[in-house]
Amino acid sequence: HLCWTTGSGGRRCPRLQMSGYGSFMLDHGRERAGSWDDEDPMDTSSGGLRGFMRRLAGQGQDEGKPMRTHSISKAHRSASRDSFRGAGLGGFDGLGGFDDMGKRRSNGERDPGRSKLGATMVATVVGLGVIVTVLTLGADNHSTFSLKHSSTTAITSSTPQSISSTNLATDSASNSASRSVDADAGNGGSVQPHANPTMSHAHSKTNGLSHAHPTMMHVNTHSKHGGNANQDQGREKKRKGSTVASDQGSLSLLLSISNDYTNQGESDTGEGYSHITVGRVVEPMRETTLAMSLADESGSDLSTCYWLIEQASGTAGVVNGAYTYSEDVVEPEGVSVAHTFAAPATYSVSVTCTDADSGFHTLSTSVECVYVRRELRDLSSADMTSFLDTFAVMMGTSTKEGRKTYGANYRSLDYYVRLHLKGAGSRNADQIHDGMGVLTQHATMTSDFELSMQTVAPSLSVPYWDYTIDSAAFKVEDKGDASVFFETEFWVSNFGSTSSRKHSIDSGRFADQQVSLASEDDEVKSPYGFLRAPWNLNPSSSVTRFHKMCGLNPRAAYAWPTCENHYALTFQQKTWYDWVWTVSYLPHGPVHAWIGGMGGTCDGADLSDWLESSYEQKVKLNMFGVLKNMWRSEMIEMPKYCSEGSECTVQCVKDSNKFVHKFTAQLKGFGGVPDDIMSNFTEAAIMDMADRLLCGKQLYPGDHLEAASPVEASFWPIHPTLDRLYQYKTLVDPFHGTAWDVTVMDDGDDDAHKFCELDSDSDCLGHHPGDLTVGTSVVRQSSGAYTLETVSNAEALAAVTPGSGYTMPYVYQNFKWAHCTSSTSGAVAFPSVGDVAAFR
């Protein structure tokens, strides 16, 4: 008999009966109808190995019906478990199931100490030889498990420990039924436990073997012909290098995970993230192939495998849930199976395989399901199309209508345009830019936007745009002139070409994309009533791109970010303070400037009577900054309302005694005009320059270079690049000092430390560590569930910092810059996150 002593002291003993095939089979037990008499032990219907595994897991089914890939509901499994009380192996009642299999505590959280698979047992007696395989016994057993066969063999495990894989075998049918099982014997019929100082061996008068403290017992899988135990131990040592340390089970059984990207050569996804095991990453809603194989030296092939896949975290009830969680267990069958994981979470994967020699192999592991943010050019054609098409859906579907179709987490593009516009378009403050909140404000907004996209296309993540790839390409050939980029196939096919006459998008899915009109409730809007910055006098309703600054090539003032820029950002900026102030500008700002540009009547402005051409050009190249700063300082005003077709112009507040002072500051700051030259100008000369350049002029930046920039699809991949650079920085060259503590910064310069650029005119709202971000963010809770939350800057920064506090549902594809090692791109070598120790 195969007997269990329950936690309450009771005893359960299913019956061993002779089947019509000449093998002993386990009777189903008292709690379920039917018998295993005359059933093929390998039959995949309700009887045999397949049925037995399910019955042990508490997942019964109608007799005689084959069980294929399907899900089992929580209610079904709960009903099955009602008959079986106890814990671990003590929870049996007629072999029907396990009370602790995936059991949750009273607070709704899964008990991490309990096995997801519970226990699976296969007992087959071939002739007089007995093979019993016990797979993944729960670590929280509170009872004694005993195996007895006549009076010849007794193997007892009396301590609640984990048994990863156990194969107890006699030699062959020709051996005597009374032959004892000797742990020290070197024949194929011996039991070979792992060496463990806590294990003790004692032979009873029944020739049994007692394991008082089996921390883990692994017995090699054998064919029916047996094998040499010492040879098998040698194989195990070789196999350890090819399996993940957290896996439990047969060391000869290997799991491979693949999808469309890994099939194209992508590898090492998740490297650098402490919660990720490379090779154990899967992606939500992306079909994934899970395949088992045996190590080459095993000398056998797998026949089939039986899988149990279950979400292991995040299944408890949550408020503001970002994703749909499931407690269903999925049970595919096959050596290789296709499966789609539903949501970011940790999943348990338990597998039992049979080989061609009738051996059994097991593996119990976990995989981490996360979104993977990839570089734009590494996206598959299907994913790039999905990203752009989903953006178009958000562009054309209101939040109210979209939620009817896509659910509560859907938000339209205009929602994000308004969010960014309100945060960046206030008169005396910019909560998103020009300060220490620039990274976290954009990271949270992108997270929110990403979730909305996923309601439409669940497998999507927001890609990042490594613009150093582009600069590496045109740095030498085109002498840094990025204007050629906007004629490339990559840009035109994805984001559309730009009309040189209308400055609108004239090709592709975004051709003649429109800017929405503001509503009466919108506090921030343009004089023409569009969702644009209040200082933007663009009369056109079309999304506008200039790719120039007041008619000038931006190259002189806005060099496209290079490998050297990003390398310097990583290894020369030692404090968070210096890093975040630097990242706001050169490492990414020129991309906005090149796409949006600046237009209007500033093209023809002539300051040659007063300034040398170099100073004049610098002022024009930075005209978007002059316009914004003069409006913020209330030295210029815009008409409150401009009707369609009218020509509205800038109104200078000349009667203010501050006007000359403020405009002079712009000429010196943006134009680089030195003090000795400015001191030669009279007040009338300065006012004349203002009239030629600013007053009474119709000026407007392109949409990518103002507060409503999220209206462009190309806006969204820009800021994840900064997030990726930050994560890389923390991995290879961590910051000195404490984030946001401006009072203790020691960066060696004499600049006054501040939280934002407008500190004299505002309280820098949005840039302090405790300030809430303007958008919400998807973050992981302690239960493992992801929720949409309002967070502070400090919380947002902790959430995107790789390590124990990382709580984002995505990882970056890699931290590699292979294109930066070429001589044309400056030949800088970013060290691998795997080589950090050597680099330091």
PDB file of N, CA and C in Angstrom, residues 354-439:
ATOM      1  N   THR A 354       8.194  12.211 -19.948  1.00  0.00           N
ATOM      2  CA  THR A 354       8.591  10.811 -20.083  1.00  0.00           C
ATOM      3  C   THR A 354       9.556  10.702 -21.251  1.00  0.00           C
ATOM      4  N   ASP A 355      10.498   9.764 -21.134  1.00  0.00           N
ATOM      5  CA  ASP A 355      11.433   9.584 -22.235  1.00  0.00           C
ATOM      6  C   ASP A 355      11.182   8.259 -22.936  1.00  0.00           C
ATOM      7  N   ALA A 356      11.929   8.038 -23.983  1.00  0.00           N
ATOM      8  CA  ALA A 356      11.717   6.857 -24.813  1.00  0.00           C
ATOM      9  C   ALA A 356      12.030   5.565 -24.078  1.00  0.00           C
ATOM     10  N   ASP A 357      12.775   5.659 -22.970  1.00  0.00           N
ATOM     11  CA  ASP A 357      13.134   4.470 -22.203  1.00  0.00           C
ATOM     12  C   ASP A 357      12.280   4.311 -20.964  1.00  0.00           C
ATOM     13  N   SER A 358      11.089   4.963 -20.961  1.00  0.00           N
ATOM     14  CA  SER A 358      10.131   4.866 -19.856  1.00  0.00           C
ATOM     15  C   SER A 358      10.644   5.527 -18.587  1.00  0.00           C
ATOM     16  N   GLY A 359      11.590   6.434 -18.692  1.00  0.00           N
ATOM     17  CA  GLY A 359      12.034   7.194 -17.541  1.00  0.00           C
ATOM     18  C   GLY A 359      11.186   8.438 -17.376  1.00  0.00           C
ATOM     19  N   PHE A 360      11.174   8.977 -16.150  1.00  0.00           N
ATOM     20  CA  PHE A 360      10.392  10.167 -15.857  1.00  0.00           C
ATOM     21  C   PHE A 360      11.328  11.291 -15.429  1.00  0.00           C
ATOM     22  N   HIS A 361      11.039  12.505 -15.875  1.00  0.00           N
ATOM     23  CA  HIS A 361      11.875  13.657 -15.575  1.00  0.00           C
ATOM     24  C   HIS A 361      10.970  14.819 -15.165  1.00  0.00           C
ATOM     25  N   THR A 362      11.428  15.617 -14.230  1.00  0.00           N
ATOM     26  CA  THR A 362      10.600  16.710 -13.738  1.00  0.00           C
ATOM     27  C   THR A 362      11.390  18.007 -13.683  1.00  0.00           C
ATOM     28  N   LEU A 363      10.659  19.089 -13.778  1.00  0.00           N
ATOM     29  CA  LEU A 363      11.256  20.413 -13.615  1.00  0.00           C
ATOM     30  C   LEU A 363      10.212  21.330 -13.021  1.00  0.00           C
ATOM     31  N   SER A 364      10.594  22.085 -12.011  1.00  0.00           N
ATOM     32  CA  SER A 364       9.728  23.093 -11.415  1.00  0.00           C
ATOM     33  C   SER A 364      10.505  24.397 -11.365  1.00  0.00           C
ATOM     34  N   THR A 365       9.997  25.434 -11.994  1.00  0.00           N
ATOM     35  CA  THR A 365      10.708  26.707 -12.062  1.00  0.00           C
ATOM     36  C   THR A 365       9.692  27.831 -12.095  1.00  0.00           C
ATOM     37  N   SER A 366      10.172  29.032 -12.194  1.00  0.00           N
ATOM     38  CA  SER A 366       9.303  30.189 -12.362  1.00  0.00           C
ATOM     39  C   SER A 366       9.837  31.030 -13.505  1.00  0.00           C
ATOM     40  N   VAL A 367       8.949  31.758 -14.153  1.00  0.00           N
ATOM     41  CA  VAL A 367       9.328  32.686 -15.212  1.00  0.00           C
ATOM     42  C   VAL A 367       8.746  34.044 -14.876  1.00  0.00           C
ATOM     43  N   GLU A 368       9.418  35.074 -15.308  1.00  0.00           N
ATOM     44  CA  GLU A 368       8.946  36.434 -15.055  1.00  0.00           C
ATOM     45  C   GLU A 368       8.350  36.988 -16.337  1.00  0.00           C
ATOM     46  N   CYS A 369       7.088  37.371 -16.246  1.00  0.00           N
ATOM     47  CA  CYS A 369       6.399  37.931 -17.403  1.00  0.00           C
ATOM     48  C   CYS A 369       6.456  39.455 -17.307  1.00  0.00           C
ATOM     49  N   VAL A 370       7.160  40.074 -18.214  1.00  0.00           N
ATOM     50  CA  VAL A 370       7.322  41.527 -18.235  1.00  0.00           C
ATOM     51  C   VAL A 370       7.252  42.014 -19.678  1.00  0.00           C
ATOM     52  N   TYR A 371       6.868  43.259 -19.823  1.00  0.00           N
ATOM     53  CA  TYR A 371       6.956  43.879 -21.134  1.00  0.00           C
ATOM     54  C   TYR A 371       8.419  44.213 -21.434  1.00  0.00           C
ATOM     55  N   VAL A 372       8.787  44.146 -22.684  1.00  0.00           N
ATOM     56  CA  VAL A 372      10.149  44.449 -23.102  1.00  0.00           C
ATOM     57  C   VAL A 372      10.111  45.668 -24.023  1.00  0.00           C
ATOM     58  N   ARG A 373      10.765  46.723 -23.579  1.00  0.00           N
ATOM     59  CA  ARG A 373      10.869  47.919 -24.414  1.00  0.00           C
ATOM     60  C   ARG A 373      12.079  47.767 -25.339  1.00  0.00           C
ATOM     61  N   ARG A 374      11.818  47.821 -26.624  1.00  0.00           N
ATOM     62  CA  ARG A 374      12.867  47.628 -27.626  1.00  0.00           C
ATOM     63  C   ARG A 374      13.129  48.924 -28.394  1.00  0.00           C
ATOM     64  N   GLU A 375      14.308  48.978 -28.993  1.00  0.00           N
ATOM     65  CA  GLU A 375      14.646  50.115 -29.835  1.00  0.00           C
ATOM     66  C   GLU A 375      13.738  50.107 -31.060  1.00  0.00           C
ATOM     67  N   LEU A 376      13.376  51.277 -31.518  1.00  0.00           N
ATOM     68  CA  LEU A 376      12.434  51.397 -32.631  1.00  0.00           C
ATOM     69  C   LEU A 376      12.778  50.489 -33.803  1.00  0.00           C
ATOM     70  N   ARG A 377      14.043  50.448 -34.161  1.00  0.00           N
ATOM     71  CA  ARG A 377      14.450  49.685 -35.339  1.00  0.00           C
ATOM     72  C   ARG A 377      14.546  48.191 -35.082  1.00  0.00           C
ATOM     73  N   ASP A 378      14.474  47.811 -33.808  1.00  0.00           N
ATOM     74  CA  ASP A 378      14.482  46.390 -33.476  1.00  0.00           C
ATOM     75  C   ASP A 378      13.082  45.806 -33.387  1.00  0.00           C
ATOM     76  N   LEU A 379      12.074  46.661 -33.501  1.00  0.00           N
ATOM     77  CA  LEU A 379      10.700  46.165 -33.499  1.00  0.00           C
ATOM     78  C   LEU A 379      10.451  45.353 -34.767  1.00  0.00           C
ATOM     79  N   SER A 380       9.682  44.306 -34.608  1.00  0.00           N
ATOM     80  CA  SER A 380       9.256  43.580 -35.795  1.00  0.00           C
ATOM     81  C   SER A 380       8.339  44.483 -36.612  1.00  0.00           C
ATOM     82  N   SER A 381       8.188  44.159 -37.874  1.00  0.00           N
ATOM     83  CA  SER A 381       7.293  44.945 -38.722  1.00  0.00           C
ATOM     84  C   SER A 381       5.887  44.968 -38.151  1.00  0.00           C
ATOM     85  N   ALA A 382       5.457  43.832 -37.614  1.00  0.00           N
ATOM     86  CA  ALA A 382       4.109  43.748 -37.043  1.00  0.00           C
ATOM     87  C   ALA A 382       3.972  44.634 -35.824  1.00  0.00           C
ATOM     88  N   ASP A 383       5.007  44.672 -34.971  1.00  0.00           N
ATOM     89  CA  ASP A 383       4.917  45.472 -33.754  1.00  0.00           C
ATOM     90  C   ASP A 383       5.026  46.963 -34.050  1.00  0.00           C
ATOM     91  N   MET A 384       5.841  47.339 -35.018  1.00  0.00           N
ATOM     92  CA  MET A 384       5.914  48.744 -35.395  1.00  0.00           C
ATOM     93  C   MET A 384       4.567  49.206 -35.948  1.00  0.00           C
ATOM     94  N   THR A 385       3.986  48.376 -36.784  1.00  0.00           N
ATOM     95  CA  THR A 385       2.666  48.698 -37.328  1.00  0.00           C
ATOM     96  C   THR A 385       1.638  48.811 -36.213  1.00  0.00           C
ATOM     97  N   SER A 386       1.701  47.893 -35.266  1.00  0.00           N
ATOM     98  CA  SER A 386       0.759  47.913 -34.146  1.00  0.00           C
ATOM     99  C   SER A 386       0.928  49.168 -33.304  1.00  0.00           C
ATOM    100  N   PHE A 387       2.168  49.561 -33.052  1.00  0.00           N
ATOM    101  CA  PHE A 387       2.430  50.771 -32.270  1.00  0.00           C
ATOM    102  C   PHE A 387       1.829  51.997 -32.955  1.00  0.00           C
ATOM    103  N   LEU A 388       2.077  52.144 -34.241  1.00  0.00           N
ATOM    104  CA  LEU A 388       1.595  53.313 -34.963  1.00  0.00           C
ATOM    105  C   LEU A 388       0.087  53.275 -35.154  1.00  0.00           C
ATOM    106  N   ASP A 389      -0.446  52.097 -35.434  1.00  0.00           N
ATOM    107  CA  ASP A 389      -1.895  51.976 -35.605  1.00  0.00           C
ATOM    108  C   ASP A 389      -2.633  52.248 -34.295  1.00  0.00           C
ATOM    109  N   THR A 390      -2.056  51.786 -33.185  1.00  0.00           N
ATOM    110  CA  THR A 390      -2.683  52.034 -31.887  1.00  0.00           C
ATOM    111  C   THR A 390      -2.648  53.514 -31.551  1.00  0.00           C
ATOM    112  N   PHE A 391      -1.542  54.181 -31.880  1.00  0.00           N
ATOM    113  CA  PHE A 391      -1.475  55.626 -31.695  1.00  0.00           C
ATOM    114  C   PHE A 391      -2.586  56.302 -32.503  1.00  0.00           C
ATOM    115  N   ALA A 392      -2.812  55.826 -33.701  1.00  0.00           N
ATOM    116  CA  ALA A 392      -3.872  56.400 -34.541  1.00  0.00           C
ATOM    117  C   ALA A 392      -5.244  56.171 -33.921  1.00  0.00           C
ATOM    118  N   VAL A 393      -5.450  55.005 -33.302  1.00  0.00           N
ATOM    119  CA  VAL A 393      -6.718  54.741 -32.615  1.00  0.00           C
ATOM    120  C   VAL A 393      -6.903  55.737 -31.473  1.00  0.00           C
ATOM    121  N   MET A 394      -5.870  55.944 -30.680  1.00  0.00           N
ATOM    122  CA  MET A 394      -5.952  56.881 -29.557  1.00  0.00           C
ATOM    123  C   MET A 394      -6.131  58.309 -30.046  1.00  0.00           C
ATOM    124  N   MET A 395      -5.607  58.594 -31.209  1.00  0.00           N
ATOM    125  CA  MET A 395      -5.734  59.911 -31.807  1.00  0.00           C
ATOM    126  C   MET A 395      -7.176  60.188 -32.229  1.00  0.00           C
ATOM    127  N   GLY A 396      -7.869  59.160 -32.658  1.00  0.00           N
ATOM    128  CA  GLY A 396      -9.207  59.358 -33.211  1.00  0.00           C
ATOM    129  C   GLY A 396     -10.359  58.891 -32.336  1.00  0.00           C
ATOM    130  N   THR A 397     -10.059  58.366 -31.135  1.00  0.00           N
ATOM    131  CA  THR A 397     -11.115  57.831 -30.272  1.00  0.00           C
ATOM    132  C   THR A 397     -11.065  58.528 -28.924  1.00  0.00           C
ATOM    133  N   SER A 398     -12.150  59.155 -28.548  1.00  0.00           N
ATOM    134  CA  SER A 398     -12.199  59.878 -27.278  1.00  0.00           C
ATOM    135  C   SER A 398     -12.100  58.916 -26.103  1.00  0.00           C
ATOM    136  N   THR A 399     -11.765  59.449 -24.950  1.00  0.00           N
ATOM    137  CA  THR A 399     -11.679  58.614 -23.751  1.00  0.00           C
ATOM    138  C   THR A 399     -13.031  57.975 -23.443  1.00  0.00           C
ATOM    139  N   LYS A 400     -14.091  58.733 -23.544  1.00  0.00           N
ATOM    140  CA  LYS A 400     -15.423  58.211 -23.235  1.00  0.00           C
ATOM    141  C   LYS A 400     -15.800  57.069 -24.156  1.00  0.00           C
ATOM    142  N   GLU A 401     -15.594  57.239 -25.452  1.00  0.00           N
ATOM    143  CA  GLU A 401     -15.948  56.187 -26.409  1.00  0.00           C
ATOM    144  C   GLU A 401     -14.982  55.007 -26.309  1.00  0.00           C
ATOM    145  N   GLY A 402     -13.713  55.307 -26.103  1.00  0.00           N
ATOM    146  CA  GLY A 402     -12.728  54.237 -26.031  1.00  0.00           C
ATOM    147  C   GLY A 402     -12.930  53.315 -24.859  1.00  0.00           C
ATOM    148  N   ARG A 403     -13.383  53.852 -23.741  1.00  0.00           N
ATOM    149  CA  ARG A 403     -13.599  53.009 -22.562  1.00  0.00           C
ATOM    150  C   ARG A 403     -14.755  52.031 -22.757  1.00  0.00           C
ATOM    151  N   LYS A 404     -15.667  52.374 -23.610  1.00  0.00           N
ATOM    152  CA  LYS A 404     -16.746  51.438 -23.921  1.00  0.00           C
ATOM    153  C   LYS A 404     -16.204  50.206 -24.640  1.00  0.00           C
ATOM    154  N   THR A 405     -15.172  50.414 -25.417  1.00  0.00           N
ATOM    155  CA  THR A 405     -14.606  49.319 -26.216  1.00  0.00           C
ATOM    156  C   THR A 405     -13.407  48.668 -25.546  1.00  0.00           C
ATOM    157  N   TYR A 406     -12.535  49.476 -24.954  1.00  0.00           N
ATOM    158  CA  TYR A 406     -11.243  48.970 -24.491  1.00  0.00           C
ATOM    159  C   TYR A 406     -11.102  48.883 -22.974  1.00  0.00           C
ATOM    160  N   GLY A 407     -12.042  49.423 -22.226  1.00  0.00           N
ATOM    161  CA  GLY A 407     -11.984  49.299 -20.780  1.00  0.00           C
ATOM    162  C   GLY A 407     -11.564  50.575 -20.074  1.00  0.00           C
ATOM    163  N   ALA A 408     -11.582  50.506 -18.738  1.00  0.00           N
ATOM    164  CA  ALA A 408     -11.417  51.686 -17.893  1.00  0.00           C
ATOM    165  C   ALA A 408     -10.036  52.311 -17.979  1.00  0.00           C
ATOM    166  N   ASN A 409      -9.032  51.561 -18.383  1.00  0.00           N
ATOM    167  CA  ASN A 409      -7.667  52.108 -18.437  1.00  0.00           C
ATOM    168  C   ASN A 409      -7.343  52.807 -19.753  1.00  0.00           C
ATOM    169  N   TYR A 410      -8.321  52.855 -20.645  1.00  0.00           N
ATOM    170  CA  TYR A 410      -8.090  53.553 -21.919  1.00  0.00           C
ATOM    171  C   TYR A 410      -8.196  55.055 -21.714  1.00  0.00           C
ATOM    172  N   ARG A 411      -7.280  55.781 -22.340  1.00  0.00           N
ATOM    173  CA  ARG A 411      -7.345  57.237 -22.387  1.00  0.00           C
ATOM    174  C   ARG A 411      -6.908  57.683 -23.776  1.00  0.00           C
ATOM    175  N   SER A 412      -7.524  58.714 -24.256  1.00  0.00           N
ATOM    176  CA  SER A 412      -7.248  59.176 -25.618  1.00  0.00           C
ATOM    177  C   SER A 412      -5.940  59.939 -25.676  1.00  0.00           C
ATOM    178  N   LEU A 413      -5.469  60.182 -26.893  1.00  0.00           N
ATOM    179  CA  LEU A 413      -4.262  60.970 -27.084  1.00  0.00           C
ATOM    180  C   LEU A 413      -4.455  62.376 -26.528  1.00  0.00           C
ATOM    181  N   ASP A 414      -5.624  62.959 -26.733  1.00  0.00           N
ATOM    182  CA  ASP A 414      -5.862  64.316 -26.240  1.00  0.00           C
ATOM    183  C   ASP A 414      -5.730  64.401 -24.723  1.00  0.00           C
ATOM    184  N   TYR A 415      -6.039  63.326 -24.017  1.00  0.00           N
ATOM    185  CA  TYR A 415      -5.863  63.322 -22.565  1.00  0.00           C
ATOM    186  C   TYR A 415      -4.403  63.592 -22.215  1.00  0.00           C
ATOM    187  N   TYR A 416      -3.494  62.932 -22.926  1.00  0.00           N
ATOM    188  CA  TYR A 416      -2.066  63.091 -22.627  1.00  0.00           C
ATOM    189  C   TYR A 416      -1.529  64.422 -23.134  1.00  0.00           C
ATOM    190  N   VAL A 417      -2.073  64.914 -24.236  1.00  0.00           N
ATOM    191  CA  VAL A 417      -1.691  66.240 -24.708  1.00  0.00           C
ATOM    192  C   VAL A 417      -2.082  67.280 -23.659  1.00  0.00           C
ATOM    193  N   ARG A 418      -3.295  67.154 -23.145  1.00  0.00           N
ATOM    194  CA  ARG A 418      -3.754  68.087 -22.105  1.00  0.00           C
ATOM    195  C   ARG A 418      -2.901  67.967 -20.835  1.00  0.00           C
ATOM    196  N   LEU A 419      -2.576  66.748 -20.463  1.00  0.00           N
ATOM    197  CA  LEU A 419      -1.788  66.516 -19.251  1.00  0.00           C
ATOM    198  C   LEU A 419      -0.427  67.203 -19.353  1.00  0.00           C
ATOM    199  N   HIS A 420       0.240  67.002 -20.470  1.00  0.00           N
ATOM    200  CA  HIS A 420       1.549  67.605 -20.690  1.00  0.00           C
ATOM    201  C   HIS A 420       1.430  69.116 -20.849  1.00  0.00           C
ATOM    202  N   LEU A 421       0.397  69.551 -21.546  1.00  0.00           N
ATOM    203  CA  LEU A 421       0.190  70.977 -21.797  1.00  0.00           C
ATOM    204  C   LEU A 421      -0.060  71.735 -20.496  1.00  0.00           C
ATOM    205  N   LYS A 422      -0.870  71.176 -19.635  1.00  0.00           N
ATOM    206  CA  LYS A 422      -1.168  71.832 -18.364  1.00  0.00           C
ATOM    207  C   LYS A 422       0.070  71.879 -17.473  1.00  0.00           C
ATOM    208  N   GLY A 423       0.869  70.788 -17.476  1.00  0.00           N
ATOM    209  CA  GLY A 423       2.058  70.750 -16.646  1.00  0.00           C
ATOM    210  C   GLY A 423       3.164  71.666 -17.129  1.00  0.00           C
ATOM    211  N   ALA A 424       3.248  71.853 -18.453  1.00  0.00           N
ATOM    212  CA  ALA A 424       4.366  72.620 -19.021  1.00  0.00           C
ATOM    213  C   ALA A 424       3.973  74.001 -19.508  1.00  0.00           C
ATOM    214  N   GLY A 425       2.671  74.314 -19.558  1.00  0.00           N
ATOM    215  CA  GLY A 425       2.230  75.557 -20.184  1.00  0.00           C
ATOM    216  C   GLY A 425       1.743  76.620 -19.236  1.00  0.00           C
ATOM    217  N   SER A 426       1.997  76.449 -17.937  1.00  0.00           N
ATOM    218  CA  SER A 426       1.563  77.465 -16.982  1.00  0.00           C
ATOM    219  C   SER A 426       2.420  78.723 -17.116  1.00  0.00           C
ATOM    220  N   ARG A 427       1.872  79.820 -16.639  1.00  0.00           N
ATOM    221  CA  ARG A 427       2.539  81.111 -16.828  1.00  0.00           C
ATOM    222  C   ARG A 427       3.844  81.203 -16.045  1.00  0.00           C
ATOM    223  N   ASN A 428       3.822  80.775 -14.804  1.00  0.00           N
ATOM    224  CA  ASN A 428       5.010  80.998 -13.975  1.00  0.00           C
ATOM    225  C   ASN A 428       5.674  79.702 -13.532  1.00  0.00           C
ATOM    226  N   ALA A 429       5.360  78.610 -14.205  1.00  0.00           N
ATOM    227  CA  ALA A 429       5.978  77.348 -13.787  1.00  0.00           C
ATOM    228  C   ALA A 429       5.924  76.333 -14.916  1.00  0.00           C
ATOM    229  N   ASP A 430       6.913  75.465 -14.925  1.00  0.00           N
ATOM    230  CA  ASP A 430       6.916  74.301 -15.804  1.00  0.00           C
ATOM    231  C   ASP A 430       7.206  73.102 -14.906  1.00  0.00           C
ATOM    232  N   GLN A 431       6.178  72.325 -14.639  1.00  0.00           N
ATOM    233  CA  GLN A 431       6.317  71.207 -13.710  1.00  0.00           C
ATOM    234  C   GLN A 431       7.040  70.010 -14.319  1.00  0.00           C
ATOM    235  N   ILE A 432       7.290  70.044 -15.632  1.00  0.00           N
ATOM    236  CA  ILE A 432       7.807  68.870 -16.327  1.00  0.00           C
ATOM    237  C   ILE A 432       9.229  69.063 -16.830  1.00  0.00           C
ATOM    238  N   HIS A 433       9.579  70.299 -17.218  1.00  0.00           N
ATOM    239  CA  HIS A 433      10.882  70.566 -17.830  1.00  0.00           C
ATOM    240  C   HIS A 433      11.687  71.554 -16.994  1.00  0.00           C
ATOM    241  N   ASP A 434      12.938  71.714 -17.393  1.00  0.00           N
ATOM    242  CA  ASP A 434      13.812  72.720 -16.789  1.00  0.00           C
ATOM    243  C   ASP A 434      13.908  72.561 -15.276  1.00  0.00           C
ATOM    244  N   GLY A 435      14.064  71.333 -14.843  1.00  0.00           N
ATOM    245  CA  GLY A 435      14.195  71.089 -13.419  1.00  0.00           C
ATOM    246  C   GLY A 435      14.481  69.629 -13.121  1.00  0.00           C
ATOM    247  N   MET A 436      14.525  69.308 -11.839  1.00  0.00           N
ATOM    248  CA  MET A 436      14.946  67.981 -11.408  1.00  0.00           C
ATOM    249  C   MET A 436      13.865  66.916 -11.581  1.00  0.00           C
ATOM    250  N   GLY A 437      12.668  67.305 -11.964  1.00  0.00           N
ATOM    251  CA  GLY A 437      11.602  66.332 -12.170  1.00  0.00           C
ATOM    252  C   GLY A 437      11.466  65.846 -13.596  1.00  0.00           C
ATOM    253  N   VAL A 438      12.362  66.281 -14.484  1.00  0.00           N
ATOM    254  CA  VAL A 438      12.192  65.986 -15.905  1.00  0.00           C
ATOM    255  C   VAL A 438      12.147  64.484 -16.193  1.00  0.00           C
ATOM    256  N   LEU A 439      12.989  63.692 -15.543  1.00  0.00           N
ATOM    257  CA  LEU A 439      13.006  62.258 -15.815  1.00  0.00           C
ATOM    258  C   LEU A 439      11.767  61.577 -15.268  1.00  0.00           C
TER     259      LEU A 439
END
